[in-house]
Amino acid sequence: MYEDRIRLASLRKKVMSAHDAAELFENGMTVGMSGFTRAGDCKAVPLALADRARQEHLQITLMTGASLGNDTDKILTEANAISRRLPFQVDATLRQKINAGEVMFIDQHLSETVEQLRSKQLPGVDIAVIEATAITENGAIVPTTSVGNSASFAILAKNVIVEINLKMPTQLEGLHDIFIPTYRPHRQPIPLISPEQRIGVPYIAIDPAKIAAIVITEKADSPSNVLPPDAETQAIAGHLDEFLRNEVRAGRLSASLQPLQSGIGTISNAVLHGLIDSPFKDIRMYSEVLQDSAIELLDSGRMTFASASSITLSKPTYERVLDHINDYKPRLVLRPQEISNHPEVIRRLGLITINTALEFDIYGNVNSTHVGGTHMMNGIGGSGDFARNAHLSIFVTKSIAKGGAISSVVPMVSHVDHTEHDVDILVTEHGLADLRGLAPRERAVEIIRHCADPAYRDALQDYFETACRLGGHTPHILREALAWHARFNECGTMLGC
Ligand code: COA
């Protein structure tokens, strides 16, 4: 029974199969799809689009909120349906095509995509494909487990395809807070002064005449694929916990800290999980994605409220949250990603942000995206939105990768996503470097001493001391600065052949 989910009765005649809806796409179109870190993505239309692309030349520019689930990026990539992709992805097949130069990937701050669309700095959206819980009496769209860029895609698109997912409980309605900033040059302040505040409406208001097709689905989101905490991630969480306790003791933070943001992935999830046994109370989150750890913190009572743009959970946690969504709803809100990640709001709320680095250098520059300086991993995501504007910007990583063949602490990062100016605290399993108020030469001492793996510590110290003899505010031996990465390419380990 889907009729009661399409409350504007005149739209019921727009219900059709995914394959019929896919006929609306034309080669070269720009398509905005819902979906943010595997949550709230469309489940049927992308597959039908891939079917078409297997039979004819049909390539699109694909924009989403962030990554998609259900192997959608993989399936579309294998069907050769994507020519251009933004602003984020995590799929191995797509990653390969991006790194082969066959798909053009625009790696963007997640807060910026719809700003650029709105100001026509990006090509306009031809079709928006949005997963929904329901369509209201006025033809407005009620999103599902993410908002991402869905609201602006639907508002700005010429045509909208809505996928109504019967798997999503109707009680999701009321979870979302859709606020669209006013247009430049007369932009008003975003009136959000605390994470729990609602400033918009619980649906995406569009002209119902733009809804060209409605497709009915019944499929859960892909479960998150984060791994459980291990010894290293627990050690990282321990260092951070101790640091935050000290900040409270020193009177720089209260026992409820500042609102927290935590990035995607295994390490961030483990770090947040570590707060369950902490003495902090009345914690609030203002983040872009809620992983299992956020729900555990809510369940434990340690956290009182969480604001985000998507909920991406393991299967058991997902089922529990959806089954009891009415219990969680008063403590959760999902916002458009330009609001969850908005620099203005992040700076105002004073967030403690925790994001993951692939590598960082002895002066505190962070690479979160490019393996070996050239090969895209996932993208910068929201990490730049949060880190640059944070009250306290924290980056975490394990000190080594690939069984020790790679040091995550290097003389010079091979690509910079977050400059030294955007990084306050660095943490590995070995310890924590507090960089606040330190000059580059002082930072290097802290980073090498506290964060580097013992197998690489002496080599980093040698590099630093030799560089200091050459002089400079940020001393480097330019000929050797990237030699560690080159050595890994030649020898399979940064330790040398
Ligand atoms: N050089 C090369 N590879 C490295 C590396 C380094 N210095 N450090 C880690 N890796 C590899 C790991 O070996 C692992 O590879 P595998 O998938 O082949 O096993 C992979 O990177 C992921 O590392 P992992 O330790 O499992 O961390 P993660 O799941 O927490 O992900 C990032 C780490 C950086 C890839 C991920 O957090 C990310 O994409 N960040 C950018 C976006 C972001 O921060 N968004 C935040 C707001 S949501």
Coordinates of C-alpha atoms and ligand atoms in Angstrom, one line a residue:
M1 CA 0.0 0.0 0.0
Y2 CA 1.7 3.1 -1.1
E3 CA -1.3 5.4 -1.8
D4 CA -1.4 6.8 1.7
R5 CA 2.3 7.8 1.3
I6 CA 1.4 10.0 -1.7
R7 CA -1.0 12.3 0.1
L8 CA -1.4 14.7 -2.9
A9 CA -3.8 12.4 -4.7
S10 CA -3.2 14.0 -8.1
L11 CA 0.4 12.7 -8.1
R12 CA -0.6 9.1 -7.8
K13 CA -0.9 8.8 -11.5
K14 CA 2.8 9.6 -11.8
V15 CA 3.7 6.2 -10.3
M16 CA 5.6 4.1 -12.8
S17 CA 8.3 1.5 -13.0
A18 CA 12.0 2.4 -12.5
H19 CA 12.6 1.5 -16.1
D20 CA 9.9 3.9 -17.3
A21 CA 11.3 6.6 -15.1
A22 CA 14.8 6.0 -16.5
E23 CA 13.5 6.9 -20.0
L24 CA 13.6 10.5 -18.7
F25 CA 17.4 10.6 -18.7
E26 CA 19.3 11.9 -21.7
N27 CA 23.0 11.6 -22.6
G28 CA 25.0 14.5 -21.0
M29 CA 22.4 15.4 -18.4
T30 CA 23.4 16.5 -14.9
V31 CA 21.6 14.4 -12.3
G32 CA 21.4 15.1 -8.6
M33 CA 20.7 12.0 -6.5
S34 CA 19.8 11.7 -2.8
G35 CA 22.2 9.7 -0.7
F36 CA 24.8 10.6 2.0
T37 CA 27.3 8.1 3.4
R38 CA 25.2 5.1 2.1
A39 CA 22.0 6.5 3.7
G40 CA 18.8 7.6 2.0
D41 CA 20.1 6.8 -1.5
C42 CA 17.8 5.9 -4.4
K43 CA 17.5 2.1 -4.8
A44 CA 15.8 1.5 -8.1
V45 CA 16.2 4.3 -10.6
P46 CA 20.0 4.2 -10.7
L47 CA 19.9 0.5 -11.6
A48 CA 17.4 1.1 -14.4
L49 CA 19.7 3.9 -15.6
A50 CA 22.6 1.5 -15.6
D51 CA 20.5 -1.0 -17.6
R52 CA 19.9 1.7 -20.3
A53 CA 23.6 2.7 -20.3
R54 CA 24.6 -0.9 -21.0
Q55 CA 22.6 -0.8 -24.2
E56 CA 23.2 2.7 -25.5
H57 CA 25.7 5.6 -25.0
L58 CA 24.2 7.3 -22.0
Q59 CA 26.6 9.2 -19.6
I60 CA 25.7 11.6 -16.9
T61 CA 27.3 14.0 -14.5
L62 CA 26.3 12.5 -11.1
M63 CA 26.0 14.7 -8.0
T64 CA 25.0 13.3 -4.7
G65 CA 25.2 14.4 -1.1
A66 CA 28.1 12.1 -0.4
S67 CA 28.7 8.3 -0.9
L68 CA 26.0 6.0 -2.1
G69 CA 25.2 2.5 -0.9
N70 CA 23.8 -0.6 -2.7
D71 CA 26.9 -0.6 -4.9
T72 CA 25.2 2.1 -7.0
D73 CA 28.5 3.9 -7.9
K74 CA 30.0 0.5 -8.8
I75 CA 27.1 -0.5 -11.0
L76 CA 26.8 2.8 -12.7
T77 CA 30.6 2.9 -13.3
E78 CA 30.7 -0.6 -14.7
A79 CA 27.8 0.4 -17.1
N80 CA 30.0 3.4 -18.2
A81 CA 27.1 5.7 -17.1
I82 CA 29.2 8.3 -15.2
S83 CA 31.4 10.8 -17.0
R84 CA 31.7 13.2 -14.1
R85 CA 31.1 12.7 -10.4
L86 CA 30.9 15.0 -7.4
P87 CA 31.3 15.8 -4.5
F88 CA 32.4 12.5 -2.7
Q89 CA 32.5 8.7 -3.2
V90 CA 34.0 5.7 -1.5
D91 CA 33.6 3.0 -4.2
A92 CA 36.6 0.9 -5.2
T93 CA 35.5 0.5 -8.9
L94 CA 34.7 4.2 -9.3
R95 CA 38.0 5.1 -7.5
Q96 CA 39.9 3.0 -10.1
K97 CA 38.2 4.8 -13.0
I98 CA 38.9 8.2 -11.3
N99 CA 42.5 7.3 -10.9
A100 CA 42.7 6.1 -14.5
G101 CA 41.4 9.5 -15.6
E102 CA 38.3 7.9 -17.1
V103 CA 35.8 9.6 -14.7
M104 CA 36.3 13.3 -13.9
F105 CA 35.9 13.6 -10.1
I106 CA 35.4 17.0 -8.5
D107 CA 36.4 16.6 -4.8
Q108 CA 34.5 19.3 -3.0
H109 CA 33.9 20.5 0.5
L110 CA 30.4 19.1 1.1
S111 CA 29.0 22.4 2.1
E112 CA 29.8 23.9 -1.2
T113 CA 28.1 21.9 -3.9
V114 CA 24.6 23.4 -3.7
E115 CA 26.0 26.9 -3.1
Q116 CA 27.8 26.6 -6.5
L117 CA 24.6 25.2 -8.0
R118 CA 22.5 28.0 -6.7
S119 CA 24.9 30.6 -8.0
K120 CA 25.1 28.8 -11.4
Q121 CA 28.8 28.1 -11.0
L122 CA 28.1 24.5 -11.7
P123 CA 25.8 23.3 -14.6
G124 CA 22.2 23.2 -13.5
V125 CA 20.5 19.9 -12.4
D126 CA 18.3 18.4 -15.1
I127 CA 16.8 15.7 -13.0
A128 CA 16.8 15.2 -9.3
V129 CA 16.2 11.6 -8.0
I130 CA 15.2 11.7 -4.4
E131 CA 14.3 8.9 -2.0
A132 CA 11.3 9.8 0.2
T133 CA 9.3 8.5 3.0
A134 CA 6.2 10.2 1.7
I135 CA 4.8 13.1 -0.4
T136 CA 2.7 15.5 1.6
E137 CA -0.7 17.0 0.8
N138 CA 1.1 19.9 -0.9
G139 CA 3.4 17.7 -2.9
A140 CA 6.4 18.3 -0.6
I141 CA 9.0 15.5 -0.2
V142 CA 9.7 13.9 3.2
P143 CA 13.2 12.5 3.0
T144 CA 14.4 9.2 4.6
T145 CA 17.6 8.6 6.4
S146 CA 19.6 11.4 4.9
V147 CA 19.0 14.9 3.7
G148 CA 22.4 15.6 2.1
N149 CA 21.9 17.8 -1.0
S150 CA 18.4 16.4 -1.7
A151 CA 16.5 19.6 -0.9
S152 CA 18.4 21.9 -3.2
F153 CA 18.7 19.3 -5.9
A154 CA 14.9 19.0 -5.9
I155 CA 14.3 22.7 -5.6
L156 CA 16.8 23.5 -8.4
A157 CA 16.1 20.6 -10.8
K158 CA 13.9 20.9 -13.9
N159 CA 12.3 17.5 -13.1
V160 CA 12.1 15.4 -10.1
I161 CA 11.8 11.6 -9.8
V162 CA 10.7 10.5 -6.3
E163 CA 11.4 7.0 -5.0
I164 CA 9.1 6.2 -2.2
N165 CA 10.7 3.6 0.0
L166 CA 8.1 1.5 1.8
K167 CA 10.9 0.1 4.1
M168 CA 11.2 3.5 5.7
P169 CA 8.8 4.0 8.6
T170 CA 6.3 6.8 8.1
Q171 CA 7.3 8.0 11.6
L172 CA 10.5 9.4 10.0
E173 CA 8.4 12.4 9.1
G174 CA 9.3 15.2 11.5
L175 CA 12.9 14.1 11.8
H176 CA 14.2 16.5 9.2
D177 CA 14.7 20.3 9.4
I178 CA 15.0 21.8 5.9
F179 CA 16.4 25.3 5.9
I180 CA 17.6 26.9 2.6
P181 CA 19.8 30.0 3.0
T182 CA 18.7 33.1 1.3
Y183 CA 20.3 33.9 -2.0
R184 CA 23.4 36.1 -2.3
P185 CA 24.1 39.0 -2.3
H186 CA 21.4 39.5 0.3
R187 CA 22.2 36.5 2.4
Q188 CA 20.8 36.7 6.0
P189 CA 22.5 35.0 8.9
I190 CA 21.6 31.3 9.5
P191 CA 19.6 31.6 12.7
L192 CA 20.9 28.4 14.3
I193 CA 22.5 28.9 17.7
S194 CA 22.3 25.4 19.2
P195 CA 22.5 21.9 17.8
E196 CA 18.9 21.0 18.8
Q197 CA 17.3 24.0 17.3
R198 CA 14.9 23.7 14.4
I199 CA 14.9 26.6 11.9
G200 CA 13.2 25.2 8.9
V201 CA 10.3 22.8 7.9
P202 CA 10.2 19.0 8.0
Y203 CA 9.8 18.5 4.3
I204 CA 11.3 19.7 0.9
A205 CA 8.8 22.1 -0.6
I206 CA 8.8 22.0 -4.4
D207 CA 6.3 22.7 -7.1
P208 CA 4.5 19.3 -7.4
A209 CA 4.2 19.9 -11.2
K210 CA 8.0 19.2 -11.4
I211 CA 7.5 15.6 -10.1
A212 CA 7.8 13.7 -13.3
A213 CA 7.8 10.2 -11.9
I214 CA 7.2 8.3 -8.7
V215 CA 8.8 4.9 -8.2
I216 CA 8.0 2.6 -5.4
T217 CA 10.8 0.6 -3.7
E218 CA 11.1 -1.5 -0.6
K219 CA 14.8 -1.8 0.3
A220 CA 16.9 -1.0 3.3
D221 CA 20.0 1.2 3.2
S222 CA 23.3 -0.6 2.9
P223 CA 24.7 -1.2 6.4
S224 CA 27.8 0.8 7.4
N225 CA 31.0 -1.1 6.9
V226 CA 33.0 0.3 9.8
L227 CA 35.1 -2.2 11.7
P228 CA 34.9 -2.6 15.5
P229 CA 37.5 -0.8 17.6
D230 CA 40.9 -2.5 17.8
A231 CA 43.9 -2.0 20.0
E232 CA 45.2 1.0 18.1
T233 CA 41.9 2.8 17.7
Q234 CA 41.2 2.2 21.4
A235 CA 44.6 3.7 22.2
I236 CA 43.8 6.7 20.1
A237 CA 40.4 7.1 21.9
G238 CA 42.3 6.8 25.2
H239 CA 44.7 9.6 24.4
L240 CA 41.8 11.8 23.3
D241 CA 39.8 11.0 26.4
E242 CA 42.7 12.0 28.6
F243 CA 43.3 15.2 26.6
L244 CA 39.6 16.2 27.0
R245 CA 39.6 15.5 30.7
N246 CA 42.7 17.7 31.0
E247 CA 40.9 20.5 29.1
V248 CA 38.0 20.2 31.5
R249 CA 40.4 20.2 34.6
A250 CA 42.1 23.3 33.2
G251 CA 38.8 25.1 32.8
R252 CA 39.0 25.4 29.0
L253 CA 36.0 23.1 28.4
S254 CA 33.0 22.3 30.6
A255 CA 32.0 18.7 31.4
S256 CA 29.6 18.7 28.5
L257 CA 32.6 19.7 26.2
Q258 CA 31.6 21.6 23.1
P259 CA 29.3 20.1 20.4
L260 CA 31.2 17.2 18.7
Q261 CA 31.7 16.4 15.0
S262 CA 33.1 13.1 14.1
G263 CA 34.1 12.0 10.6
I264 CA 33.4 8.8 8.7
G265 CA 35.3 5.6 9.1
T266 CA 36.4 3.0 11.5
I267 CA 38.8 5.2 13.5
S268 CA 36.4 8.1 14.1
N269 CA 33.7 5.6 15.1
A270 CA 36.0 4.0 17.6
V271 CA 37.1 7.3 19.0
L272 CA 33.5 8.4 19.7
H273 CA 32.7 4.9 21.1
G274 CA 35.5 5.5 23.6
L275 CA 33.5 8.4 25.1
I276 CA 30.9 6.1 26.5
D277 CA 33.1 5.4 29.5
S278 CA 34.1 9.0 29.9
P279 CA 33.1 11.3 32.7
F280 CA 31.6 13.9 30.3
K281 CA 27.9 14.5 30.4
D282 CA 25.1 16.2 28.3
I283 CA 27.3 15.8 25.2
R284 CA 25.7 17.1 22.0
M285 CA 26.8 16.4 18.4
Y286 CA 26.7 18.7 15.5
S287 CA 28.0 16.5 12.8
E288 CA 27.3 15.4 9.2
V289 CA 26.9 11.7 9.7
L290 CA 25.9 9.6 12.8
Q291 CA 27.5 6.3 13.1
D292 CA 26.8 3.5 15.6
S293 CA 28.9 5.2 18.2
A294 CA 26.5 8.2 18.2
I295 CA 23.5 6.0 18.9
E296 CA 25.4 4.2 21.6
L297 CA 26.2 7.5 23.2
L298 CA 22.5 8.5 23.0
D299 CA 21.5 5.1 24.5
S300 CA 24.0 5.5 27.3
G301 CA 22.6 8.8 28.3
R302 CA 26.0 10.4 27.9
M303 CA 24.8 12.3 24.8
T304 CA 21.5 14.3 24.9
F305 CA 21.1 15.4 21.3
A306 CA 22.6 14.8 17.8
S307 CA 22.3 16.9 14.7
A308 CA 23.5 15.5 11.4
S309 CA 22.7 15.1 7.7
S310 CA 22.5 11.3 7.6
I311 CA 22.3 8.2 9.8
T312 CA 24.6 5.4 8.7
L313 CA 24.5 2.4 10.9
S314 CA 25.4 -1.3 11.1
K315 CA 22.4 -3.6 10.4
P316 CA 21.4 -4.4 14.0
T317 CA 21.6 -0.7 15.1
Y318 CA 19.8 0.5 11.9
E319 CA 16.9 -1.9 12.6
R320 CA 16.7 -0.9 16.2
V321 CA 16.8 2.8 15.5
L322 CA 14.1 2.5 12.7
D323 CA 11.9 0.3 14.9
H324 CA 12.1 2.8 17.7
I325 CA 12.4 6.0 15.7
N326 CA 9.7 7.7 17.8
D327 CA 11.9 7.2 20.9
Y328 CA 14.9 8.7 19.1
K329 CA 13.2 11.5 17.2
P330 CA 13.1 14.0 20.0
R331 CA 16.9 13.6 20.3
L332 CA 17.8 13.7 16.6
V333 CA 17.5 16.1 13.7
L334 CA 18.7 15.7 10.0
R335 CA 19.6 18.8 8.1
P336 CA 20.7 19.7 4.6
Q337 CA 24.5 19.2 4.4
E338 CA 25.1 22.8 3.6
I339 CA 23.6 23.6 7.1
S340 CA 25.2 20.7 9.0
N341 CA 28.5 21.7 7.4
H342 CA 28.1 25.4 7.2
P343 CA 31.3 27.3 8.3
E344 CA 29.1 30.1 9.8
V345 CA 27.3 27.6 12.1
I346 CA 30.4 25.5 12.9
R347 CA 32.3 28.6 14.0
R348 CA 29.3 29.9 16.0
L349 CA 28.7 26.6 17.8
G350 CA 32.4 26.1 18.6
L351 CA 32.7 22.5 17.6
I352 CA 35.3 19.9 18.6
T353 CA 35.9 18.2 15.3
I354 CA 37.5 14.7 15.0
N355 CA 38.5 13.7 11.5
T356 CA 40.8 11.1 10.0
A357 CA 44.1 11.6 8.2
L358 CA 45.8 9.3 5.8
E359 CA 49.0 11.0 6.7
F360 CA 50.3 14.1 8.3
D361 CA 53.7 15.8 8.3
I362 CA 56.0 16.9 11.0
Y363 CA 54.6 20.4 10.8
G364 CA 50.9 19.4 11.0
N365 CA 49.7 19.5 7.4
V366 CA 47.2 16.8 6.8
N367 CA 46.5 14.6 3.7
S368 CA 43.0 12.9 4.0
T369 CA 42.5 12.1 0.3
H370 CA 45.5 11.2 -1.9
V371 CA 47.4 7.9 -1.5
G372 CA 51.0 8.6 -2.3
G373 CA 50.1 12.1 -3.4
T374 CA 48.4 11.0 -6.6
H375 CA 45.7 8.5 -6.1
M376 CA 42.3 9.5 -4.8
M377 CA 41.0 7.5 -1.9
N378 CA 37.5 8.9 -1.1
G379 CA 37.5 12.7 -1.1
I380 CA 37.8 15.5 1.4
G381 CA 34.1 15.2 2.4
G382 CA 33.1 17.5 5.2
S383 CA 36.5 17.3 6.9
G384 CA 37.6 20.7 5.5
D385 CA 34.3 22.4 6.4
F386 CA 34.7 21.3 10.0
A387 CA 38.4 21.5 10.5
R388 CA 38.9 25.0 9.3
N389 CA 36.1 26.4 11.4
A390 CA 36.4 24.3 14.5
H391 CA 36.9 25.4 18.1
L392 CA 39.3 22.5 18.4
S393 CA 40.4 20.7 15.2
I394 CA 41.6 17.2 15.9
F395 CA 43.0 14.7 13.4
V396 CA 43.5 11.0 14.1
T397 CA 45.2 8.2 12.3
K398 CA 47.1 5.0 13.0
S399 CA 50.9 5.8 13.0
I400 CA 51.6 3.2 10.3
A401 CA 49.7 1.6 7.4
K402 CA 50.2 -1.5 5.3
G403 CA 51.8 -3.5 8.0
G404 CA 54.4 -0.8 8.8
A405 CA 55.5 -0.3 5.2
I406 CA 54.1 3.2 5.3
S407 CA 54.6 5.8 8.1
S408 CA 51.5 8.0 8.4
V409 CA 53.9 10.6 9.9
V410 CA 56.1 11.9 7.1
P411 CA 58.5 14.8 6.5
M412 CA 56.2 16.4 4.0
V413 CA 52.7 15.3 3.1
S414 CA 52.3 14.3 -0.5
H415 CA 49.1 16.2 -0.8
V416 CA 47.6 18.8 1.5
D417 CA 43.9 18.9 2.4
H418 CA 44.2 20.6 5.8
T419 CA 47.0 23.0 6.2
E420 CA 48.9 23.4 9.5
H421 CA 46.7 26.4 10.1
D422 CA 43.6 24.2 10.4
V423 CA 45.0 21.6 12.7
D424 CA 45.2 21.9 16.5
I425 CA 45.6 18.3 17.8
L426 CA 47.1 15.2 16.1
V427 CA 46.6 11.7 17.6
T428 CA 48.0 8.3 16.8
E429 CA 48.0 5.2 19.0
H430 CA 51.4 6.3 20.4
G431 CA 50.2 9.6 21.7
L432 CA 48.8 13.1 21.2
A433 CA 50.5 16.2 19.9
D434 CA 49.0 19.5 21.1
L435 CA 50.0 22.0 18.5
R436 CA 48.1 25.0 19.8
G437 CA 50.3 28.1 20.1
L438 CA 53.4 26.3 18.7
A439 CA 55.6 27.5 15.9
P440 CA 56.6 24.9 13.2
R441 CA 59.9 24.0 14.7
E442 CA 58.1 23.4 18.1
R443 CA 55.3 21.4 16.4
A444 CA 57.8 19.0 14.8
V445 CA 59.3 18.1 18.1
E446 CA 55.9 17.3 19.6
I447 CA 54.7 15.4 16.5
I448 CA 57.8 13.2 16.2
R449 CA 57.9 12.5 19.9
H450 CA 54.3 11.7 20.5
C451 CA 52.8 10.5 17.2
A452 CA 55.5 8.7 15.1
D453 CA 55.9 5.0 15.2
P454 CA 59.2 4.0 16.8
A455 CA 60.3 2.3 13.6
Y456 CA 60.3 5.7 11.9
R457 CA 61.0 8.1 14.8
D458 CA 64.8 8.4 14.4
A459 CA 64.6 8.9 10.7
L460 CA 62.1 11.7 11.2
Q461 CA 64.2 13.3 13.9
D462 CA 67.3 13.1 11.6
Y463 CA 65.4 14.7 8.8
F464 CA 64.2 17.5 11.1
E465 CA 67.6 18.2 12.6
T466 CA 69.3 18.3 9.2
A467 CA 66.5 20.5 7.8
C468 CA 66.9 22.9 10.8
R469 CA 70.6 23.3 9.9
L470 CA 69.5 24.5 6.5
G471 CA 67.3 27.1 8.1
G472 CA 63.9 28.5 7.5
H473 CA 60.6 29.1 9.4
T474 CA 59.4 25.6 8.3
P475 CA 62.7 23.8 7.6
H476 CA 62.8 21.2 4.8
I477 CA 65.3 19.4 2.8
L478 CA 63.5 19.8 -0.5
R479 CA 65.4 17.0 -2.3
E480 CA 64.3 14.6 0.4
A481 CA 61.0 15.9 1.5
L482 CA 59.0 13.4 -0.6
A483 CA 61.7 10.7 -0.8
W484 CA 59.8 8.6 1.7
H485 CA 56.9 8.2 -0.7
A486 CA 59.2 7.6 -3.6
R487 CA 61.0 4.9 -1.6
F488 CA 57.7 3.2 -0.9
N489 CA 56.9 3.2 -4.7
E490 CA 60.4 1.8 -5.5
C491 CA 60.9 -0.6 -2.6
G492 CA 57.4 -1.4 -1.3
T493 CA 58.3 0.2 2.1
M494 CA 59.3 3.6 3.3
L495 CA 62.0 2.0 5.3
G496 CA 64.0 1.4 2.1
C497 CA 65.0 -1.5 -0.2
Ligands
COA1 N1 49.1 5.9 2.9 C1 48.4 5.0 2.1 N2 47.3 4.3 2.5 C2 46.9 4.5 3.8 C3 47.6 5.4 4.7 C4 48.7 6.1 4.2 N3 49.4 7.0 4.9 N4 47.0 5.4 5.9 C5 45.9 4.6 5.8 N5 45.9 4.0 4.5 C6 45.0 3.1 4.0 C7 44.7 1.9 4.9 O1 45.7 0.9 4.8 C8 43.4 1.4 4.4 O2 43.6 0.7 3.2 P1 42.7 -0.6 2.9 O3 41.3 -0.1 2.7 O4 43.4 -1.1 1.6 O5 42.8 -1.5 4.1 C9 42.6 2.7 4.1 O6 43.7 3.7 3.9 C10 41.7 3.2 5.1 O7 42.3 3.3 6.3 P2 41.7 3.0 7.7 O8 42.8 2.9 8.7 O9 40.8 1.8 7.6 O10 40.8 4.3 8.1 P3 39.3 4.8 7.9 O11 38.4 3.7 7.5 O12 39.0 5.4 9.2 O13 39.4 5.8 6.7 C11 40.1 7.8 5.6 C12 40.4 6.8 6.7 C13 41.1 9.0 5.7 C14 40.3 7.1 4.2 C15 38.6 8.3 5.7 O14 38.4 8.8 7.0 C16 38.3 9.4 4.7 O15 38.0 9.2 3.6 N6 38.5 10.7 5.1 C17 38.2 11.8 4.3 C18 36.8 12.3 4.3 C19 36.5 12.8 5.7 O16 37.3 13.0 6.6 N7 35.2 13.1 6.0 C20 34.9 13.6 7.3 C21 33.7 14.1 7.4 S1 32.5 12.7 7.2

